[in-house]
XYZ file of N, CA and C in Angstrom:
282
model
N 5.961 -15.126 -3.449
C 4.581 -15.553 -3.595
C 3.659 -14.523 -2.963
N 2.786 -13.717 -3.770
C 2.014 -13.137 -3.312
C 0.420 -13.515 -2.558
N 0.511 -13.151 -1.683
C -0.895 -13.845 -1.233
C -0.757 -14.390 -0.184
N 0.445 -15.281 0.534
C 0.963 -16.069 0.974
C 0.649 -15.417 2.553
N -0.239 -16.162 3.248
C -0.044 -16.288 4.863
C -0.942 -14.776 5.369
N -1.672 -14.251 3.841
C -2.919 -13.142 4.187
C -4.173 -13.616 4.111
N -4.520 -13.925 5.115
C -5.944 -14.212 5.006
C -7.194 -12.916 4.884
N -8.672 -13.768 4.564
C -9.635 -12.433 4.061
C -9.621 -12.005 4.487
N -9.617 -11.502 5.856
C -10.210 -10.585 6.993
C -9.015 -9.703 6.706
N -7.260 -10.030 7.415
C -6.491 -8.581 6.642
C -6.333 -8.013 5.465
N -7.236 -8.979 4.653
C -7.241 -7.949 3.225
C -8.650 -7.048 2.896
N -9.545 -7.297 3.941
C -10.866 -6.610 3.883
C -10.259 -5.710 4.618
N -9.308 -5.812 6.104
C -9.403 -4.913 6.671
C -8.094 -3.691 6.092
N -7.254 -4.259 5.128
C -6.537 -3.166 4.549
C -7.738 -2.176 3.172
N -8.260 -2.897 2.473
C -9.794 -2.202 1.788
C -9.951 -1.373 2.755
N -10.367 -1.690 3.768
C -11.690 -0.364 4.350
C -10.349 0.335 5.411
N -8.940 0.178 5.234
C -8.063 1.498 5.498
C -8.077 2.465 4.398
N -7.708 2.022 3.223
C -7.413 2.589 2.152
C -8.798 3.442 1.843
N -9.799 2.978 2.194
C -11.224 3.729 1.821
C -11.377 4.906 3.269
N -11.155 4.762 4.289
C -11.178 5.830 5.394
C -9.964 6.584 4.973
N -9.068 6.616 4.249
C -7.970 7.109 3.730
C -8.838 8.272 2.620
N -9.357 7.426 1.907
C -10.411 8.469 0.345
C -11.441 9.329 1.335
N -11.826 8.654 2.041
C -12.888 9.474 2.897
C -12.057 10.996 3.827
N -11.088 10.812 4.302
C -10.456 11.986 4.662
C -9.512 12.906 3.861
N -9.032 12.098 2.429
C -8.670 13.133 1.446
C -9.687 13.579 0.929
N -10.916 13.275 0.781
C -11.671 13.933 -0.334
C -12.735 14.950 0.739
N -12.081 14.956 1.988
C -12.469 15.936 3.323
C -14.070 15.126 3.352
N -14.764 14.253 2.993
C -16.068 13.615 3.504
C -16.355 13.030 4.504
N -17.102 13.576 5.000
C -17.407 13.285 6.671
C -18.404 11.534 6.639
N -17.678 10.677 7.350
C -18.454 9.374 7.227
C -19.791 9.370 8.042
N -19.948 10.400 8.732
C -21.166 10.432 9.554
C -22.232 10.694 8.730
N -22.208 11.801 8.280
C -22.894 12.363 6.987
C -23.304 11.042 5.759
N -21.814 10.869 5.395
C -22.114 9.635 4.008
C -22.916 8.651 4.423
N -23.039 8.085 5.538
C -23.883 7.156 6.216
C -25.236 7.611 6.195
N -25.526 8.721 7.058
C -26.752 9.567 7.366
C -27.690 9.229 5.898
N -26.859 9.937 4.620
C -27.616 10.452 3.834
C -27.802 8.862 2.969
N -27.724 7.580 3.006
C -27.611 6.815 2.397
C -28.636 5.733 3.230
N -29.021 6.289 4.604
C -29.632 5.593 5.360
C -29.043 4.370 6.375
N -28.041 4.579 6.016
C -27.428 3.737 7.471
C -26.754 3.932 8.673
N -26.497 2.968 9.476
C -26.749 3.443 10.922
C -25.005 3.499 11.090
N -24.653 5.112 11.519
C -23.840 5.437 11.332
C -22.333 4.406 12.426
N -23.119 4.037 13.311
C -21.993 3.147 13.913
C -21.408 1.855 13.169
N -22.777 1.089 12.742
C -21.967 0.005 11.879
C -21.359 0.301 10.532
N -21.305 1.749 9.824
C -20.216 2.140 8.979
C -18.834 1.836 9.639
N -18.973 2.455 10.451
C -17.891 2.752 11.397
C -17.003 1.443 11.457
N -18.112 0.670 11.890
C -17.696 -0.661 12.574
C -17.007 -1.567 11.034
N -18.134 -1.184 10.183
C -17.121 -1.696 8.413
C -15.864 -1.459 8.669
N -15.713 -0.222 8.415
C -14.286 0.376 7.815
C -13.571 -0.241 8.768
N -13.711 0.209 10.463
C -12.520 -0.947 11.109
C -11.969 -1.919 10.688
N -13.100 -2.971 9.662
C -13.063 -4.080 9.241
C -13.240 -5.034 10.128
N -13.881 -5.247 10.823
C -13.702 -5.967 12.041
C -15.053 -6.853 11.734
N -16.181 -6.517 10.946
C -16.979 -7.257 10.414
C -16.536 -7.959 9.012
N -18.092 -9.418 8.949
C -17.544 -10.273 7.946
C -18.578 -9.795 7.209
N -19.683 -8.893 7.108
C -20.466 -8.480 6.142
C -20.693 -9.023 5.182
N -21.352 -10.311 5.938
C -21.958 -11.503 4.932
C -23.599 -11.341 4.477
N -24.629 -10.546 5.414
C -25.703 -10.273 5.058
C -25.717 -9.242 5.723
N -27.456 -8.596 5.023
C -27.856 -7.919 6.181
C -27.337 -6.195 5.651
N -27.433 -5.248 6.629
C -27.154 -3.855 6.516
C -25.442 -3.348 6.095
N -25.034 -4.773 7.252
C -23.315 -4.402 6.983
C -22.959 -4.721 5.535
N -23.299 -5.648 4.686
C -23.395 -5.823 3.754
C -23.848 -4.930 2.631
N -25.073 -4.413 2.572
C -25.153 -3.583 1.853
C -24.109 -2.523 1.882
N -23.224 -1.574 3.127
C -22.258 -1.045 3.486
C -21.446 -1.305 2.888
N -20.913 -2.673 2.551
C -19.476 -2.624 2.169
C -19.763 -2.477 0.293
N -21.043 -3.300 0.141
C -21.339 -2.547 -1.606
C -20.924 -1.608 -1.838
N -21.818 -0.457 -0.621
C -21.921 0.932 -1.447
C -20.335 1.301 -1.041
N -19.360 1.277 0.077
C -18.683 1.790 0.255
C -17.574 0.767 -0.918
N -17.565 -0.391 -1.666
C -16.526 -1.005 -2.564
C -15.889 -1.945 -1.711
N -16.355 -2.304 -0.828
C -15.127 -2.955 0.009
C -15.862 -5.135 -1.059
N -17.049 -4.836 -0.811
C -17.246 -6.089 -1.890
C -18.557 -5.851 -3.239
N -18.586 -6.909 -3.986
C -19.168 -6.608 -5.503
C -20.438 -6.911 -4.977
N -21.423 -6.050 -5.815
C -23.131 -6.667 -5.622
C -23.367 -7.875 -5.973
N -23.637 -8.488 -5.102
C -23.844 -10.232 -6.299
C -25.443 -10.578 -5.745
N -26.190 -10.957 -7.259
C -27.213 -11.110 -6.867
C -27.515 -12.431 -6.058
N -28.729 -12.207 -5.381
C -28.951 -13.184 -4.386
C -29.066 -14.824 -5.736
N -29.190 -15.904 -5.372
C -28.957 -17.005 -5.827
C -30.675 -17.001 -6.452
N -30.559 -17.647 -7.372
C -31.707 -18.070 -8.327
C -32.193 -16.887 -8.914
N -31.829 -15.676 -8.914
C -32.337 -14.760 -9.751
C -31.400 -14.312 -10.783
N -31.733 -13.580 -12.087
C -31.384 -13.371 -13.122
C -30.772 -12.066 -13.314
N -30.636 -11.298 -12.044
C -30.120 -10.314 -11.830
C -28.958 -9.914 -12.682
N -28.359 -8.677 -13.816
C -26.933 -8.736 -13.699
C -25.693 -8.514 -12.838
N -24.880 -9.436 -12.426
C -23.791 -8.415 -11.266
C -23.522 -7.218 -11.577
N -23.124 -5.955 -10.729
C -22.756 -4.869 -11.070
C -21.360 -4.957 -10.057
N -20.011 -4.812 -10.852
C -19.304 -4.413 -10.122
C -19.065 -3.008 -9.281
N -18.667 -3.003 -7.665
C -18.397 -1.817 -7.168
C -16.677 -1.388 -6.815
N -16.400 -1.468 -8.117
C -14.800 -1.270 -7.676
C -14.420 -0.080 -6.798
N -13.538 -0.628 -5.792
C -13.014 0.552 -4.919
C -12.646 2.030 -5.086
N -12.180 1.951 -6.737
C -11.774 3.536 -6.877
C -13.550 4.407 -7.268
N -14.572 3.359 -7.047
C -15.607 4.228 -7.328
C -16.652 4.360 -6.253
N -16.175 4.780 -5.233
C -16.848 4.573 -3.794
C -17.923 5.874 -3.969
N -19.062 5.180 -3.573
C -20.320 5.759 -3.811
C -20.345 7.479 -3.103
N -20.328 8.165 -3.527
C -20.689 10.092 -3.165
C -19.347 10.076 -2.627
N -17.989 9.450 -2.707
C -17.005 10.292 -2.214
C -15.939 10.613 -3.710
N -15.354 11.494 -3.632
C -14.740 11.897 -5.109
C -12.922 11.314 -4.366
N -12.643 10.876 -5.662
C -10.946 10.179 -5.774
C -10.311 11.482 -5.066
């Protein structure tokens, strides 16, 4: 049974291994990717650990751009979802 006895948090926090993984093969510095995207380079940081639930707010936008979860529009608007699948993590190349 797959799935069995993993809860969200170790599967967010295996996501944002596998993504600090793309970030050091594709040699991209996370200080930088942060910098230039406007966020505050510690709570990147603090994403990828996974150690946040990046339910609103800045950390949230973070895990969008970095794929760790999908854009979903806020409730009552007509927005379309845009998926951010992981293999397409925003300015870093596969």
């Amino acid at each position: 049974m797959s799935g069995v006895g993993v809860t969200h948090s170790e599967s967010q926090k295996a996501r944002a291994r596998r993504i600090r993984e793309r970030f050091v093969a594709s040699g991209t510095n996370i200080s930088e990717w942060a910098r230039e995207r406007g966020f505050s380079v510690s709570l990147v940081q603090s994403v990828l650990q996974g150690d946040r639930p990046c339910r609103r707010g800045e950390s949230h936008r973070i895990a969008v751009a970095l794929g760790l979860k999908d854009e979903v529009p806020a409730p009552g608007t007509d927005v379309p979802v845009r998926s951010t699948a992981p293999d397409r993590l925003e300015g870093v190349r596969p």
